[in-house]
Structures are given as structure tokens and as C-alpha cells.
């Protein structure tokens, strides 16, 4: 089953190419109730029988973004590409059973949090128990009752949304609202491995607020917190690619992670970040530079990851460049390409 490219927000898009008697795309009505008011939850329907998929599609097409797969192998591919919010998974399929698909998804960190509801004609206590043991969250018997399957899907989507919210809160810096250091470290490892597989560049920019201790001493910690929030907003607004990440690294220090970015590209971004903070014109009576406004110093490093180097080395290189920028007078960036030699 072929799945279309990712649809825009608040729309439903599905490739019917291998479902008999159906063609084209449709746009669902806007305005859903509850926690899904702003976006349609994504469902993946997995069944080797097209008729069974069509039955479920008719139930969910109006208010969900629907993807389909007619094999276990394809279901795993779709999950890794489109990250559905919930999977309705047939148990009996020719290439991989639903239990095997579930086991594979639960063993992959990228897909392990996607809830799976088994949909099957086998409704023995043994089958149901095995479904829960493999990691399923529910078990629905065929033929499905539309009211029952809708209610169960809604319940599990609500639970997932709440869990996602809690996970997200654990990755956000409470003061500034940008990512915290824990989230940055996780993303650094993930992007490092991805860049190593693809042979692409990865860049890091360390950012430190100049003379921030003096600012707190003269203006007070409440104003210091307000200043950090303003700086975080300015920096985040400058990182306009979805793959880029800004995090608060600690105290008055921030860090930007830039996948698929060479040293030349990172230098341009570093200058844009420096200028964004300068444009705030936030008064800093204890600053010795830039006419008494808040400024930042930045350290830039970039590398094409290889076996002789680690992500920790990339961070060390950026940190050294940050202190070089400070030694050179602050309110500037320093940079260096990391050598694997």
C-alpha cells in the first residue's frame, strides 16, 4: 500500500491507489472538539484485506488523518516515516503477524510509544493475553462495532496526548520555554548518528550572555530572568528550520544544534543570532561593550562525523571557540572546522 507525502495540518490525505473502487483525496471539516481541536490525530490502519481497511476508513475519515498498510513490513516503514498517533493492527497477516509487527515497533525507540490496538477475528482469552504481553493497549474483535471502536480509539488517543504532554514538559526549560539540556543531549546523539550515516555536516553554536553576573548584580534576578526569556525568544526566532534546535545549556548559556550545516552556514547563523540579541536593545548598565546593552558571545564548530571523533569532541571544540570569542572582546563569534586527523 502506497502512502502519500505528509499532509498539511488540519487535513486528511490518503492514497487509495491499491484500494478497489476509490480514488483521489479529501479535506476533512475543520474544528474538532477537545484536545484535538487544532489538528487531526494520525491513524494507521493495517490489514491485508482491503475491505477491512475500507470499513475502518469509513469510520474515521471525517476527523482523523488516515494512513494505510496492507503488510506488516509496510506498516513498520509507515510508522518510522509518519509517526502515527495510534495503530489499528490486524493480527493475522501473511508476511508478519500483528504480534510480530508490534514486537518490532516496541523495540524501536522511534516507534515504541505509539499505542497499538489489535483488531482480529481471533478473540480467545489466550490471543487477548498475548496481545497485551506484546505491548498492545487494547483488543477489538471483528466485525468491528463503529461506536465501540470510535470510543476506544478516542480514549487511547486522549491517554497518548496526555503522555506526550508530560514527556514534552520534561524536555522544556521552565524559565525560557526552549529545550532543556537533557533534550539537547538526546538530540545531539540522534543527529550525530544520522549525520554519520548520511555523510552530512553537523554544526553546534555555543552562546553565552556577556557580563550576565554583573547584570544580575545591578538589575536584580527578576530582571535577569526576564532578560533570559527575551534572549531565548530572539534566538529561537532566528532558527527558522524545523530541524534546528535551541536549548538552554545552563545559567546564561544557550546552545544551537544545526543538522546538515557546514561551517560556512553555521558562521552565517552565528552572526544572525548575535545580531538578534543586539537588536533587543536590552539595557545593561554594567556592560563594558556595545553602548550598555545586552550582547552575546558565540563559539561555532562543525564537522562531518566519522569514527575518529565523537559528539563530545564537537561540543568541546565549540566551547573553546566561545572562550576565544570572549578573549577577543565579546559580542562576536569565533569558529573552527573540526579536523578528524
Short mmCIF file of C-alpha atoms in Angstrom, two decimals:
data_model
loop_
_atom_site.label_atom_id
_atom_site.label_comp_id
_atom_site.label_asym_id
_atom_site.label_seq_id
_atom_site.Cartn_x
_atom_site.Cartn_y
_atom_site.Cartn_z
CA UNK A 1 0.00 0.00 0.00
CA UNK A 2 1.44 3.32 -1.04
CA UNK A 3 1.21 6.18 1.42
CA UNK A 4 1.14 9.78 0.29
CA UNK A 5 3.53 12.52 1.31
CA UNK A 6 2.84 14.08 4.72
CA UNK A 7 -0.38 16.16 4.53
CA UNK A 8 -0.70 19.73 5.75
CA UNK A 9 -2.02 20.35 9.25
CA UNK A 10 -5.80 20.10 9.69
CA UNK A 11 -6.22 17.99 6.58
CA UNK A 12 -6.79 14.37 5.72
CA UNK A 13 -4.85 12.85 2.87
CA UNK A 14 -4.76 9.26 1.71
CA UNK A 15 -3.53 7.45 -1.36
CA UNK A 16 -6.19 4.98 -2.44
CA UNK A 17 -4.10 3.50 -5.24
CA UNK A 18 -4.49 -0.11 -4.13
CA UNK A 19 -8.00 0.04 -2.75
CA UNK A 20 -10.52 -1.01 -5.39
CA UNK A 21 -13.18 1.48 -6.32
CA UNK A 22 -11.67 4.54 -4.65
CA UNK A 23 -9.61 7.47 -5.96
CA UNK A 24 -8.41 10.92 -5.00
CA UNK A 25 -8.11 12.88 -1.77
CA UNK A 26 -10.45 14.67 0.55
CA UNK A 27 -10.30 17.50 3.05
CA UNK A 28 -11.99 16.98 6.37
CA UNK A 29 -14.00 19.72 8.06
CA UNK A 30 -12.11 21.95 10.46
CA UNK A 31 -12.81 22.33 14.15
CA UNK A 32 -12.60 19.22 16.31
CA UNK A 33 -13.60 19.09 19.95
CA UNK A 34 -11.37 18.53 22.96
CA UNK A 35 -7.62 18.07 22.82
CA UNK A 36 -7.62 17.51 19.05
CA UNK A 37 -9.22 20.84 18.21
CA UNK A 38 -6.18 22.12 16.32
CA UNK A 39 -5.06 19.01 14.44
CA UNK A 40 -6.35 15.66 13.27
CA UNK A 41 -4.80 12.68 15.05
CA UNK A 42 -2.99 10.33 12.69
CA UNK A 43 -4.23 6.75 12.44
CA UNK A 44 -2.52 3.87 10.70
CA UNK A 45 -4.84 1.06 9.57
CA UNK A 46 -3.05 -2.23 8.98
CA UNK A 47 -4.82 -5.20 7.40
CA UNK A 48 -4.01 -7.44 4.45
CA UNK A 49 -7.68 -7.31 3.41
CA UNK A 50 -8.59 -4.06 1.63
CA UNK A 51 -12.26 -4.41 2.58
CA UNK A 52 -11.41 -4.39 6.29
CA UNK A 53 -9.33 -1.23 5.85
CA UNK A 54 -12.20 0.40 3.96
CA UNK A 55 -14.61 -0.33 6.82
CA UNK A 56 -12.30 1.35 9.33
CA UNK A 57 -11.58 4.18 6.94
CA UNK A 58 -15.29 4.96 6.67
CA UNK A 59 -15.47 5.18 10.46
CA UNK A 60 -12.53 7.57 10.89
CA UNK A 61 -12.23 9.53 7.67
CA UNK A 62 -14.13 12.62 8.83
CA UNK A 63 -11.96 13.60 11.78
CA UNK A 64 -8.69 11.70 11.52
CA UNK A 65 -5.70 11.73 9.21
CA UNK A 66 -5.64 8.19 7.88
CA UNK A 67 -2.74 6.11 6.57
CA UNK A 68 -2.94 2.51 5.39
CA UNK A 69 -0.70 -0.51 5.06
CA UNK A 70 -1.57 -3.99 3.79
CA UNK A 71 1.50 -5.76 5.20
CA UNK A 72 3.46 -5.78 8.39
CA UNK A 73 6.66 -4.69 6.66
CA UNK A 74 4.96 -1.69 5.12
CA UNK A 75 3.32 -0.81 8.44
CA UNK A 76 6.75 -0.54 10.09
CA UNK A 77 8.00 1.70 7.27
CA UNK A 78 4.98 3.99 7.59
CA UNK A 79 5.41 4.24 11.36
CA UNK A 80 9.04 5.32 11.03
CA UNK A 81 8.20 7.87 8.33
CA UNK A 82 4.91 9.36 9.50
CA UNK A 83 4.81 8.60 13.26
CA UNK A 84 1.07 7.90 13.62
CA UNK A 85 -0.65 8.66 16.91
CA UNK A 86 -2.30 5.25 17.05
CA UNK A 87 -2.29 1.98 15.08
CA UNK A 88 -5.24 -0.34 14.41
CA UNK A 89 -3.43 -3.58 13.65
CA UNK A 90 -4.71 -6.86 12.26
CA UNK A 91 -3.24 -9.95 13.90
CA UNK A 92 -3.35 -12.47 11.04
CA UNK A 93 -1.29 -11.30 8.04
CA UNK A 94 0.78 -13.34 5.58
CA UNK A 95 4.22 -11.70 5.83
CA UNK A 96 4.34 -10.76 9.51
CA UNK A 97 1.72 -11.35 12.15
CA UNK A 98 0.38 -8.37 14.06
CA UNK A 99 2.17 -9.65 17.15
CA UNK A 100 5.49 -9.63 15.25
CA UNK A 101 4.83 -6.12 13.97
CA UNK A 102 4.03 -4.94 17.49
CA UNK A 103 7.20 -6.52 18.83
CA UNK A 104 9.30 -4.77 16.16
CA UNK A 105 7.71 -1.38 16.84
CA UNK A 106 8.13 -1.68 20.59
CA UNK A 107 11.83 -2.49 20.20
CA UNK A 108 12.49 0.72 18.22
CA UNK A 109 12.85 3.93 20.30
CA UNK A 110 11.38 5.90 17.40
CA UNK A 111 8.09 3.97 17.45
CA UNK A 112 7.88 2.36 20.87
CA UNK A 113 5.45 4.95 22.28
CA UNK A 114 2.80 4.55 19.55
CA UNK A 115 -0.25 2.80 21.07
CA UNK A 116 -1.44 -0.30 19.20
CA UNK A 117 -4.97 -1.69 19.20
CA UNK A 118 -5.23 -5.22 17.83
CA UNK A 119 -8.21 -5.85 15.57
CA UNK A 120 -8.86 -9.53 14.90
CA UNK A 121 -11.42 -12.28 14.48
CA UNK A 122 -9.46 -14.37 16.98
CA UNK A 123 -10.97 -13.34 20.29
CA UNK A 124 -9.86 -16.10 22.64
CA UNK A 125 -8.54 -15.25 26.08
CA UNK A 126 -5.14 -16.61 25.03
CA UNK A 127 -4.92 -14.31 22.00
CA UNK A 128 -6.04 -11.31 24.03
CA UNK A 129 -3.49 -12.00 26.76
CA UNK A 130 -0.73 -12.38 24.19
CA UNK A 131 -1.71 -9.07 22.60
CA UNK A 132 -1.25 -7.27 25.91
CA UNK A 133 2.02 -9.11 26.57
CA UNK A 134 3.40 -7.96 23.21
CA UNK A 135 2.63 -4.33 24.10
CA UNK A 136 -0.86 -3.69 22.74
CA UNK A 137 -3.15 -1.33 24.62
CA UNK A 138 -6.48 -2.85 23.57
CA UNK A 139 -8.07 -5.72 21.68
CA UNK A 140 -11.11 -5.32 19.38
CA UNK A 141 -12.95 -8.21 17.78
CA UNK A 142 -14.09 -8.39 14.17
CA UNK A 143 -16.53 -7.45 12.82
CA UNK A 144 -15.98 -4.08 14.47
CA UNK A 145 -18.77 -2.10 16.05
CA UNK A 146 -18.34 1.51 14.84
CA UNK A 147 -19.43 3.09 18.13
CA UNK A 148 -17.16 0.82 20.17
CA UNK A 149 -14.08 1.24 18.00
CA UNK A 150 -14.50 5.02 17.88
CA UNK A 151 -14.85 5.22 21.67
CA UNK A 152 -11.78 3.09 22.28
CA UNK A 153 -9.67 4.96 19.75
CA UNK A 154 -10.70 8.29 21.31
CA UNK A 155 -9.84 7.04 24.80
CA UNK A 156 -6.38 5.82 23.81
CA UNK A 157 -5.62 8.95 21.80
CA UNK A 158 -6.50 11.04 24.85
CA UNK A 159 -4.18 8.98 27.01
CA UNK A 160 -1.37 9.32 24.46
CA UNK A 161 -1.87 13.08 24.19
CA UNK A 162 -1.56 13.40 27.95
CA UNK A 163 1.57 11.23 28.00
CA UNK A 164 3.11 13.24 25.15
CA UNK A 165 2.40 16.46 27.05
CA UNK A 166 4.13 15.16 30.16
CA UNK A 167 7.12 13.94 28.15
CA UNK A 168 7.33 17.31 26.42
CA UNK A 169 7.24 19.19 29.71
CA UNK A 170 10.16 17.10 30.92
CA UNK A 171 12.22 18.30 27.95
CA UNK A 172 11.49 22.04 28.25
CA UNK A 173 13.41 24.60 30.27
CA UNK A 174 10.96 26.02 32.79
CA UNK A 175 12.27 29.57 32.68
CA UNK A 176 12.78 30.25 28.97
CA UNK A 177 10.44 27.77 27.28
CA UNK A 178 13.13 26.42 24.94
CA UNK A 179 14.53 22.89 25.09
CA UNK A 180 16.49 21.92 28.18
CA UNK A 181 19.94 20.36 28.34
CA UNK A 182 18.60 16.83 28.60
CA UNK A 183 16.65 17.21 25.38
CA UNK A 184 19.64 18.79 23.66
CA UNK A 185 21.92 15.91 24.65
CA UNK A 186 19.40 13.37 23.31
CA UNK A 187 19.06 15.26 20.03
CA UNK A 188 22.82 15.72 19.70
CA UNK A 189 23.34 11.95 19.86
CA UNK A 190 20.49 11.32 17.42
CA UNK A 191 21.65 13.93 14.90
CA UNK A 192 25.26 12.80 15.24
CA UNK A 193 24.32 9.25 14.30
CA UNK A 194 22.10 10.45 11.46
CA UNK A 195 24.88 12.67 10.06
CA UNK A 196 27.38 9.84 10.30
CA UNK A 197 25.06 7.53 8.33
CA UNK A 198 24.34 10.13 5.64
CA UNK A 199 27.79 11.70 5.46
CA UNK A 200 26.37 15.18 6.11
CA UNK A 201 27.76 18.01 8.25
CA UNK A 202 26.67 18.81 11.79
CA UNK A 203 27.27 22.16 13.49
CA UNK A 204 26.97 23.44 17.06
CA UNK A 205 26.89 27.04 18.29
CA UNK A 206 27.56 27.76 21.97
CA UNK A 207 26.06 31.08 23.12
CA UNK A 208 26.86 32.92 26.35
CA UNK A 209 25.39 36.22 27.61
CA UNK A 210 28.17 38.72 28.18
CA UNK A 211 28.68 40.03 31.73
CA UNK A 212 25.45 38.42 32.92
CA UNK A 213 26.57 38.15 36.55
CA UNK A 214 27.09 41.91 36.51
CA UNK A 215 23.60 42.33 35.04
CA UNK A 216 22.05 40.32 37.88
CA UNK A 217 24.06 42.21 40.47
CA UNK A 218 22.97 45.62 39.17
CA UNK A 219 19.41 44.89 37.94
CA UNK A 220 18.30 42.01 40.16
CA UNK A 221 17.46 38.39 39.42
CA UNK A 222 13.88 39.12 38.40
CA UNK A 223 15.11 41.35 35.60
CA UNK A 224 17.77 38.75 34.85
CA UNK A 225 15.10 36.09 34.31
CA UNK A 226 13.10 38.44 32.09
CA UNK A 227 16.23 39.15 30.06
CA UNK A 228 16.96 35.45 29.57
CA UNK A 229 13.41 34.86 28.37
CA UNK A 230 13.73 37.68 25.84
CA UNK A 231 17.07 36.37 24.62
CA UNK A 232 15.67 32.84 24.25
CA UNK A 233 12.77 34.17 22.18
CA UNK A 234 15.08 36.18 19.94
CA UNK A 235 17.44 33.25 19.40
CA UNK A 236 14.65 30.77 18.74
CA UNK A 237 13.09 33.12 16.21
CA UNK A 238 16.33 33.13 14.26
CA UNK A 239 16.44 29.34 13.90
CA UNK A 240 13.82 29.01 11.18
CA UNK A 241 14.42 25.42 10.05
CA UNK A 242 12.34 22.75 11.70
CA UNK A 243 15.37 20.52 12.22
CA UNK A 244 17.35 23.17 14.12
CA UNK A 245 17.24 23.12 17.92
CA UNK A 246 17.84 25.82 20.53
CA UNK A 247 18.35 24.78 24.13
CA UNK A 248 19.25 26.41 27.40
CA UNK A 249 22.50 24.73 28.35
CA UNK A 250 22.80 26.16 31.84
CA UNK A 251 22.62 29.52 33.60
CA UNK A 252 23.07 32.22 30.97
CA UNK A 253 24.35 29.80 28.34
CA UNK A 254 22.41 28.55 25.29
CA UNK A 255 23.32 26.14 22.51
CA UNK A 256 22.09 25.70 18.94
CA UNK A 257 22.22 22.38 17.11
CA UNK A 258 22.27 22.69 13.31
CA UNK A 259 21.98 19.45 11.29
CA UNK A 260 23.08 19.44 7.64
CA UNK A 261 25.04 22.65 8.20
CA UNK A 262 28.63 23.34 7.14
CA UNK A 263 30.98 25.67 8.97
CA UNK A 264 30.21 28.40 6.43
CA UNK A 265 26.48 28.08 7.06
CA UNK A 266 26.99 27.97 10.83
CA UNK A 267 29.03 31.20 10.70
CA UNK A 268 26.17 32.99 8.95
CA UNK A 269 23.74 31.69 11.54
CA UNK A 270 26.00 32.69 14.43
CA UNK A 271 26.14 36.26 13.17
CA UNK A 272 22.34 36.30 12.81
CA UNK A 273 21.97 35.06 16.39
CA UNK A 274 24.39 37.68 17.70
CA UNK A 275 22.54 40.44 15.85
CA UNK A 276 19.12 39.22 17.06
CA UNK A 277 20.20 39.70 20.68
CA UNK A 278 21.81 43.06 19.95
CA UNK A 279 18.59 44.21 18.26
CA UNK A 280 16.72 43.69 21.54
CA UNK A 281 18.50 46.80 22.85
CA UNK A 282 18.05 45.44 26.36
CA UNK A 283 19.75 47.89 28.70
CA UNK A 284 22.78 46.52 30.55
CA UNK A 285 24.16 49.24 32.84
CA UNK A 286 27.11 47.08 33.90
CA UNK A 287 28.24 46.09 30.40
CA UNK A 288 31.58 47.35 29.17
CA UNK A 289 30.70 46.97 25.46
CA UNK A 290 28.12 47.87 22.81
CA UNK A 291 26.93 51.07 24.44
CA UNK A 292 25.48 49.40 27.52
CA UNK A 293 23.09 46.84 26.01
CA UNK A 294 22.94 43.07 26.40
CA UNK A 295 25.18 41.11 24.00
CA UNK A 296 26.26 37.53 23.49
CA UNK A 297 29.47 35.77 22.55
CA UNK A 298 29.34 32.63 20.41
CA UNK A 299 31.55 29.65 19.65
CA UNK A 300 31.00 27.72 16.43
CA UNK A 301 32.20 24.27 15.39
CA UNK A 302 31.21 21.96 12.57
CA UNK A 303 32.26 18.52 11.41
CA UNK A 304 31.30 15.65 9.18
CA UNK A 305 31.05 12.87 11.81
CA UNK A 306 33.39 9.95 11.45
CA UNK A 307 34.70 7.04 13.52
CA UNK A 308 37.68 9.01 14.89
CA UNK A 309 35.51 11.65 16.52
CA UNK A 310 32.60 11.91 18.97
CA UNK A 311 29.80 14.36 19.60
CA UNK A 312 31.55 15.27 22.85
CA UNK A 313 34.56 16.43 20.83
CA UNK A 314 32.27 18.66 18.76
CA UNK A 315 30.93 20.28 21.93
CA UNK A 316 34.43 20.77 23.34
CA UNK A 317 35.51 22.47 20.11
CA UNK A 318 32.52 24.85 20.21
CA UNK A 319 33.18 25.66 23.88
CA UNK A 320 36.80 26.51 23.13
CA UNK A 321 35.70 28.84 20.35
CA UNK A 322 33.23 30.50 22.73
CA UNK A 323 36.02 31.37 25.16
CA UNK A 324 38.14 32.54 22.25
CA UNK A 325 35.35 34.97 21.30
CA UNK A 326 35.24 36.24 24.87
CA UNK A 327 39.01 36.71 25.00
CA UNK A 328 38.83 38.65 21.74
CA UNK A 329 36.45 41.23 23.20
CA UNK A 330 32.95 39.61 23.35
CA UNK A 331 29.87 40.49 21.28
CA UNK A 332 31.28 38.33 18.47
CA UNK A 333 31.70 34.75 17.37
CA UNK A 334 34.75 32.58 16.82
CA UNK A 335 34.71 29.43 14.73
CA UNK A 336 36.74 26.45 13.67
CA UNK A 337 36.18 23.41 11.48
CA UNK A 338 36.88 20.27 13.46
CA UNK A 339 39.59 18.09 11.99
CA UNK A 340 39.29 14.32 12.13
CA UNK A 341 43.03 13.90 11.72
#
